[in-house]
Coordinates of C-alpha atoms and ligand atoms in Angstrom, one line a residue:
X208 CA 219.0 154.2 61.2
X209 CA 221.4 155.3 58.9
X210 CA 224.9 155.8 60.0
X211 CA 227.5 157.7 58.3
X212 CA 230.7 156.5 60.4
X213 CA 232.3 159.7 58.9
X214 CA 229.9 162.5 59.8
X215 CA 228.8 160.7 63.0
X216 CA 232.8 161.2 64.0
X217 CA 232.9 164.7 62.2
X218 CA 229.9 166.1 64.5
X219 CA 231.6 164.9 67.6
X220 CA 234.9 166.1 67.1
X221 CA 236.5 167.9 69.5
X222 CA 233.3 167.5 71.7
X223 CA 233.9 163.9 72.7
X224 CA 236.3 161.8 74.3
X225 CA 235.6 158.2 74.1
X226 CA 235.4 155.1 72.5
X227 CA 232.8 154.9 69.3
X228 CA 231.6 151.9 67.4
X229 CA 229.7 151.1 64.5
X230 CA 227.3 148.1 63.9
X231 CA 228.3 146.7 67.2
X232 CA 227.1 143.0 67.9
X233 CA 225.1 142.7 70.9
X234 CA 226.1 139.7 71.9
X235 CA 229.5 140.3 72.7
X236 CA 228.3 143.3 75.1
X237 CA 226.0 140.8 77.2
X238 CA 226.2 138.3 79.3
X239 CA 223.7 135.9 77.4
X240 CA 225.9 136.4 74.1
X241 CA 222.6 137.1 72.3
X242 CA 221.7 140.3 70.4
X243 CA 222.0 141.7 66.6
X244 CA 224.2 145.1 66.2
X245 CA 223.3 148.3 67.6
X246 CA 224.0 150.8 65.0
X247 CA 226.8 152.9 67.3
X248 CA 228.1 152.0 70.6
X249 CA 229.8 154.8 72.3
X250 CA 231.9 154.7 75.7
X251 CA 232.3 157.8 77.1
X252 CA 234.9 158.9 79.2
X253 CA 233.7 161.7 80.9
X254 CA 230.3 163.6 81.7
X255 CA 231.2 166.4 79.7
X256 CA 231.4 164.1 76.5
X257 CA 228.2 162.2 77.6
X258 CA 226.5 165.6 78.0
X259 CA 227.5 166.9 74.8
X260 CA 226.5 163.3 72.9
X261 CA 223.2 163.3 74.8
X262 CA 222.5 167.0 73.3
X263 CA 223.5 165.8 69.2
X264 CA 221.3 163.1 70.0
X265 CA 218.8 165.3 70.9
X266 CA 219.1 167.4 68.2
X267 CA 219.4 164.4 65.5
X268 CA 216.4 163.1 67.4
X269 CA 218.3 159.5 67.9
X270 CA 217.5 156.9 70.2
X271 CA 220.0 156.0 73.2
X272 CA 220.1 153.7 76.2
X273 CA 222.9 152.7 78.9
X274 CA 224.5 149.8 79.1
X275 CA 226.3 148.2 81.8
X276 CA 227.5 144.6 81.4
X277 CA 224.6 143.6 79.9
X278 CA 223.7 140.5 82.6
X279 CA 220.1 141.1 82.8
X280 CA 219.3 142.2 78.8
X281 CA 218.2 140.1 76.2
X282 CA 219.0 142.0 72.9
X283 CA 216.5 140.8 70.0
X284 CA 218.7 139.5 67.0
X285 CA 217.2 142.7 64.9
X286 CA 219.9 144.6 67.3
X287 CA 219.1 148.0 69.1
X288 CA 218.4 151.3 66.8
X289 CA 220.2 154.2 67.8
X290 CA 223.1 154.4 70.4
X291 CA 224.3 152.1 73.2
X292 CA 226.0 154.2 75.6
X293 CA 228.7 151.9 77.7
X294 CA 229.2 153.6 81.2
X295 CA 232.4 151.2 81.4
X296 CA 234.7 153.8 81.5
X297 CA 232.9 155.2 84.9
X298 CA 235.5 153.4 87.5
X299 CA 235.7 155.1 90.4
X300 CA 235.1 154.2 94.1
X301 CA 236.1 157.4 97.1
X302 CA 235.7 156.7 100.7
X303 CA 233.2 160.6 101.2
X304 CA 233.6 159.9 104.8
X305 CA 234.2 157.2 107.9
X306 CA 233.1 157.7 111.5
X307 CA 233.3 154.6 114.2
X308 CA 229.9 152.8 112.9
X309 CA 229.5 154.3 109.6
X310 CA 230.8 154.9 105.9
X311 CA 230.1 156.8 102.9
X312 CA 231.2 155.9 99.4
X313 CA 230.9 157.8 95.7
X314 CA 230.8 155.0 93.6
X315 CA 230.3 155.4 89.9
X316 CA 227.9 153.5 87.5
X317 CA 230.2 151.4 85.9
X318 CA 231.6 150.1 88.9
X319 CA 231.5 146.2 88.7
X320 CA 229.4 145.4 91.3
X321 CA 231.6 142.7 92.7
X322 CA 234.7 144.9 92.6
X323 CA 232.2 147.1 95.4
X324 CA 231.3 143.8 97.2
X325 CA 235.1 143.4 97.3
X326 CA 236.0 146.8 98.6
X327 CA 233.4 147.0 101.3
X328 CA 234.3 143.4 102.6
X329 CA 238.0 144.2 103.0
X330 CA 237.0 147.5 104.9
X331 CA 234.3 145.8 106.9
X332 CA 231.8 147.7 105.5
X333 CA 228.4 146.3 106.0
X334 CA 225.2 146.5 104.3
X335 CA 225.5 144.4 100.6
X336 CA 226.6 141.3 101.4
X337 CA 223.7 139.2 100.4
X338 CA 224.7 140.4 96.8
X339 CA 228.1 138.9 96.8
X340 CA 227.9 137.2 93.0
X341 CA 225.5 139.1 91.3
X342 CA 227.3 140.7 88.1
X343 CA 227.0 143.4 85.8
X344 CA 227.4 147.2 87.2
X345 CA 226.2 149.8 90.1
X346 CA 224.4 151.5 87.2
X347 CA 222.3 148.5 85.8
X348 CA 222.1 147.0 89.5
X349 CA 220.7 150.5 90.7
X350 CA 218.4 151.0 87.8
X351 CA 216.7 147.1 88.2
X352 CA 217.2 148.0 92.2
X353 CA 219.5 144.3 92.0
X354 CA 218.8 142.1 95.0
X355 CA 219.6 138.9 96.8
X356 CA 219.0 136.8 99.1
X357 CA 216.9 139.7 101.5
X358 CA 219.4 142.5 101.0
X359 CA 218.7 145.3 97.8
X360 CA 221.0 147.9 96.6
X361 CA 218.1 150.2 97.2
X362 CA 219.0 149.7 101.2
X363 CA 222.6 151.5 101.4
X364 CA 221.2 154.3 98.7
X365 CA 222.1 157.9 100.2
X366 CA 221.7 159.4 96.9
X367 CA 222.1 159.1 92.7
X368 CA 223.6 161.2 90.4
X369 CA 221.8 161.2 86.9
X370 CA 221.8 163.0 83.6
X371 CA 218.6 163.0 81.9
X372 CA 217.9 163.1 78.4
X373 CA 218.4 166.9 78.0
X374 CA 221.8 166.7 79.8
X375 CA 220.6 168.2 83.2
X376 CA 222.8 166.4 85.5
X377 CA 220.5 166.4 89.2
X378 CA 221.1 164.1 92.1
X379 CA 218.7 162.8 93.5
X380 CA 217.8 161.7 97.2
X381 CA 217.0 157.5 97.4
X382 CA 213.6 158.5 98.8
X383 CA 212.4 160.0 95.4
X384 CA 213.9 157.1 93.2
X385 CA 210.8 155.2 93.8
X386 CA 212.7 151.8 94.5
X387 CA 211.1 148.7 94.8
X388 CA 211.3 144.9 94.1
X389 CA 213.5 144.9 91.1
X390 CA 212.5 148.6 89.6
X391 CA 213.1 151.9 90.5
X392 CA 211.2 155.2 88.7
X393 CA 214.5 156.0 86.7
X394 CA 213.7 156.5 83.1
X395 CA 215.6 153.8 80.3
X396 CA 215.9 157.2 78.8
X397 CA 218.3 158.7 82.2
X398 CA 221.8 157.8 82.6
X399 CA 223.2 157.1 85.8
X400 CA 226.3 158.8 86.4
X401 CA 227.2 157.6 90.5
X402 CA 225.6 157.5 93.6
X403 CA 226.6 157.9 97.5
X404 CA 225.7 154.9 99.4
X405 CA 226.2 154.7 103.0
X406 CA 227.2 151.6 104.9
X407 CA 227.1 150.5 108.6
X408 CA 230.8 149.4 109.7
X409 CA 231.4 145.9 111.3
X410 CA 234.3 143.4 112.0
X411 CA 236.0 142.5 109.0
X412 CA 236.3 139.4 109.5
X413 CA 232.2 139.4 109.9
X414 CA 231.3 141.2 107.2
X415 CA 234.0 138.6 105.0
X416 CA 232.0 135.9 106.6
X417 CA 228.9 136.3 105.3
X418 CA 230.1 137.9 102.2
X419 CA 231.7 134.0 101.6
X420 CA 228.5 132.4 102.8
X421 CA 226.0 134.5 100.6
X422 CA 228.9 133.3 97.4
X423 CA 228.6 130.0 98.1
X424 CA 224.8 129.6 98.5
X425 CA 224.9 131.6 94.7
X426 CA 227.2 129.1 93.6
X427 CA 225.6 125.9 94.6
X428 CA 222.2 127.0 93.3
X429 CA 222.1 129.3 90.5
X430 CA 224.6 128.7 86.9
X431 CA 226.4 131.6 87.5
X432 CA 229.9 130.1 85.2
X433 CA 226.7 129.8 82.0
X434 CA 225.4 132.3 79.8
X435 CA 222.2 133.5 81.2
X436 CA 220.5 136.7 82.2
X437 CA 219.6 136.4 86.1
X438 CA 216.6 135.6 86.8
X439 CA 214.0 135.2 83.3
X440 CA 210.6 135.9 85.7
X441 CA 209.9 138.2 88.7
X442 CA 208.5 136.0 91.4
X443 CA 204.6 136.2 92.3
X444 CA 203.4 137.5 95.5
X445 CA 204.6 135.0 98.1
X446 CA 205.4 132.3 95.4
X447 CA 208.7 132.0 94.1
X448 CA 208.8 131.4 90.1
X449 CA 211.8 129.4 89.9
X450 CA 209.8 126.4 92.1
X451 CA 206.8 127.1 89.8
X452 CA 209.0 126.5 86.7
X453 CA 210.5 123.0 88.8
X454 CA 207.4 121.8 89.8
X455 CA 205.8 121.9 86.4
X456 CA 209.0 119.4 85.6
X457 CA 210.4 122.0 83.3
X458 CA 213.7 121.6 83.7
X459 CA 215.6 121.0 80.7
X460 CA 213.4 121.9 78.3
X461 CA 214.3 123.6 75.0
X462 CA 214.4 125.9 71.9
X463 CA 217.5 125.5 70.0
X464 CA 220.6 126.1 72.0
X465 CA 218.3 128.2 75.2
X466 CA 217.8 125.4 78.1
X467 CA 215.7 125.7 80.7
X468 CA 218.8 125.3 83.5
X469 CA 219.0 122.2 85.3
X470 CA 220.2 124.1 88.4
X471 CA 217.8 126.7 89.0
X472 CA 214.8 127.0 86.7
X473 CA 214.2 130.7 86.2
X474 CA 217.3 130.8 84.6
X475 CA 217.5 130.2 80.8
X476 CA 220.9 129.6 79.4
X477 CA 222.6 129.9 76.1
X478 CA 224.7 126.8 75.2
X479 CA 225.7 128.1 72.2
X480 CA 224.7 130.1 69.3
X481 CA 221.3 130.6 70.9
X482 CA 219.1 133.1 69.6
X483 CA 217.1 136.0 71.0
X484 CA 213.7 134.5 69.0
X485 CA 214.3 131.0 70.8
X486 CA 214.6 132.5 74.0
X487 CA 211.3 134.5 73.6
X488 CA 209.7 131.5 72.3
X489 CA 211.1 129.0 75.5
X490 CA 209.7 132.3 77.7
X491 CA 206.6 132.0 76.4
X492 CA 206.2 128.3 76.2
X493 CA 206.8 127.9 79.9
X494 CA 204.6 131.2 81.1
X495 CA 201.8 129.7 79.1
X496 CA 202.2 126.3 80.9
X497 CA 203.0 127.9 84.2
X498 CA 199.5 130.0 83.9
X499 CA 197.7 126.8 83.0
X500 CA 198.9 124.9 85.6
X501 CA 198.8 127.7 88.4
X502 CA 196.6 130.6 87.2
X503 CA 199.4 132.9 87.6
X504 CA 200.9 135.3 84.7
X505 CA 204.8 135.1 84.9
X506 CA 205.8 138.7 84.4
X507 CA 210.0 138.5 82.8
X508 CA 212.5 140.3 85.2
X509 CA 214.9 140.0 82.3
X510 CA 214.8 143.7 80.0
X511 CA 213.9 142.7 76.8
X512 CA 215.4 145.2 74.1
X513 CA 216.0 145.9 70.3
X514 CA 214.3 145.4 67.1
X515 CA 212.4 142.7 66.1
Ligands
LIG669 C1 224.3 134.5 86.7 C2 223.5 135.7 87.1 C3 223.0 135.9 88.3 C4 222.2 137.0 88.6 N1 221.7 137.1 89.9 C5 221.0 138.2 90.2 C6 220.4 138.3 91.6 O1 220.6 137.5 92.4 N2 219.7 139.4 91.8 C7 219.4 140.4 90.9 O2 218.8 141.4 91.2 N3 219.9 140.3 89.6 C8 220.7 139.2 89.3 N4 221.1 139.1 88.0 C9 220.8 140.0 87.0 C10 221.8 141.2 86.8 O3 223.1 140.8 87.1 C11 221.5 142.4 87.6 O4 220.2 142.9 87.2 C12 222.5 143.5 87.4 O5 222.3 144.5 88.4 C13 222.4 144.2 86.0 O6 223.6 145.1 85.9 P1 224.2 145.3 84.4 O7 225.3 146.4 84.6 O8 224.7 144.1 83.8 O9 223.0 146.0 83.7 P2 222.6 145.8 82.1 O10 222.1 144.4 81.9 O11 223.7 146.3 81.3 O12 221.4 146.8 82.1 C14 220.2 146.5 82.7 C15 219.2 147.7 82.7 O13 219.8 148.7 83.4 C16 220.0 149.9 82.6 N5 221.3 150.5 83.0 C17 222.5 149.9 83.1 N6 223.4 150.9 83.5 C18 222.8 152.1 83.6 C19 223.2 153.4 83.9 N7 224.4 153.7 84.2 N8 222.2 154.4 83.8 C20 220.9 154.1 83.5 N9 220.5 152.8 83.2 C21 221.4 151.8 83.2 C22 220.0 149.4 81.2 O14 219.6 150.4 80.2 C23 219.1 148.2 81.2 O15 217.7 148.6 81.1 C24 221.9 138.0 87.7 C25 222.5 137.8 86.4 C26 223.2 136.7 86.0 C27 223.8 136.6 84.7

């Protein structure tokens, strides 16, 4: 696409508030650190200014998709065409409404999910525990329905506020999202603005508890201080993909700087100046050997994205 910084700026004056970028690099807007430049990055501040960017985009017929910390994307090294819209600058958590065994928060998308995690443990709110440690956002961890260790996002979901790709904002109730293991029905094309998600309440110092304990099991058993993106493959019925990966012995194994980790195997990690073609190559080198060995097609749980 061909961006005129000047015009781009010029169409969205007075109709926009926000940060914009031009030729952003990927890779310092994800986790991984791998990805060529998306052609504009833009960070809203407000749903007015995402409505009126989603309607020039419309009308200029350009490409868009929302971005939250980027911890479960791999961005190929040709970049992403169109517009990254950042929902960063979508911070805010309200207590809707507290009774003796329940809570109800408006949380919105660019909420880190840990700062959430944080919040509910120090009110004793129960109900996401189990995903103490996962980064990235309430956005991307409501759009991939993020889960851990038996507990989903999907399971506190009240309801989601989304703007689609006309700039009708709707909400919608959790029942119609379609949620299930790491999906949901929302569109890459909708935008998650917030959601209400209702908790039980509990002891703090319970809730804290096994807030801790969930931490420290992630810690000891999954590189969460390395560049990776989660989990590479969804795990088949009743197997469970990173053993599959383990037991095939290949831990360790390479292409350029991406390692298959030594502490969990479904993770891939960047040790440097990895790129997004080695990581597609390792992905396939190990799916092929998995489905020899096993019969089973390794489907990636990682969003691939971008040009070629
Ligand atoms: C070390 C590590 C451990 C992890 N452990 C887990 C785990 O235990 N369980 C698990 O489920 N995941 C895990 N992940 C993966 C990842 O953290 C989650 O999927 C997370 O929820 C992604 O959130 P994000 O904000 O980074 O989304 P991004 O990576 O930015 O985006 C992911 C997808 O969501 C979409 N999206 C993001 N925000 C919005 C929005 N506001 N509106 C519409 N679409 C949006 C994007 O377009 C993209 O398609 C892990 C990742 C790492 C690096």
């Amino acid at each position: 696409m061909q961006v005129n910084e000047a015009s781009w700026r010029e169409l969205l004056r007075g109709k926009y508030q926000g940060h914009i970028g031009f030729n952003a690099p990927m890779r310092d807007f994800t986790v991984l650190g791998i990805g060529g430049p998306a052609d504009i990055f833009m960070t809203p501040d407000d749903p007015l200014s995402l409505r009126n960017l989603l309607a020039l985009l419309k009308e200029k017929k350009v490409p868009s998709m929302a971005l939250g910390k980027g911890s479960n994307i791999l961005v190929r090294d040709g970049g992403i065409e169109g517009v990254v819209i950042s929902m960063n600058a979508f911070g805010r958590i309200e207590v809707l409404k507290e009774s003796d065994d329940h809570a109800e928060l408006f949380v919105e998308a660019g909420v880190p999910l840990q700062r959430l995690v944080n919040f509910c443990r120090e009110r004793g709110y129960s109900g996401i525990e189990g995903l103490a440690g996962i980064p990235g956002t309430v956005g991307g961890a409501l759009f991939g329905n993020a889960g851990s260790y038996g507990s989903e996002i999907k399971d506190v979901v009240a309801s989601v506020a989304i703007m689609d790709a006309d700039g009708r904002l709707d909400r919608y109730k959790a029942e119609g999202l379609g949620f299930r293991y790491r999906g949901s029905d929302i569109l890459p094309t909708d935008i998650i603005l917030s959601a209400n998600l209702r908790f039980l309440k509990d002891e703090k110092d319970r809730v804290s508890e096994r807030t801790e304990r969930f931490m420290k099991e992630k810690i000891q058993s999954q590189p969460i201080s390395e560049r990776s993106a989660g989990c590479v493959f969804k795990n088949p019925e009743g197997q469970s993909a990173g053993r599959l990966i383990d037991e095939a012995g290949l831990k360790g194994m390479r292409a350029g700087a991406i390692e298959v980790s030594r502490v969990h195997a479904n993770f891939f990690v960047n040790n440097g100046g990895g790129t997004a073609s080695d990581y597609l190559d390792l992905m396939g080198r190990v799916a092929a050997i998995i489905e020899k060995k096993s019969g089973l097609t390794l489907q990636p749980e990682i969003r691939v994205l971008g040009r070629p």
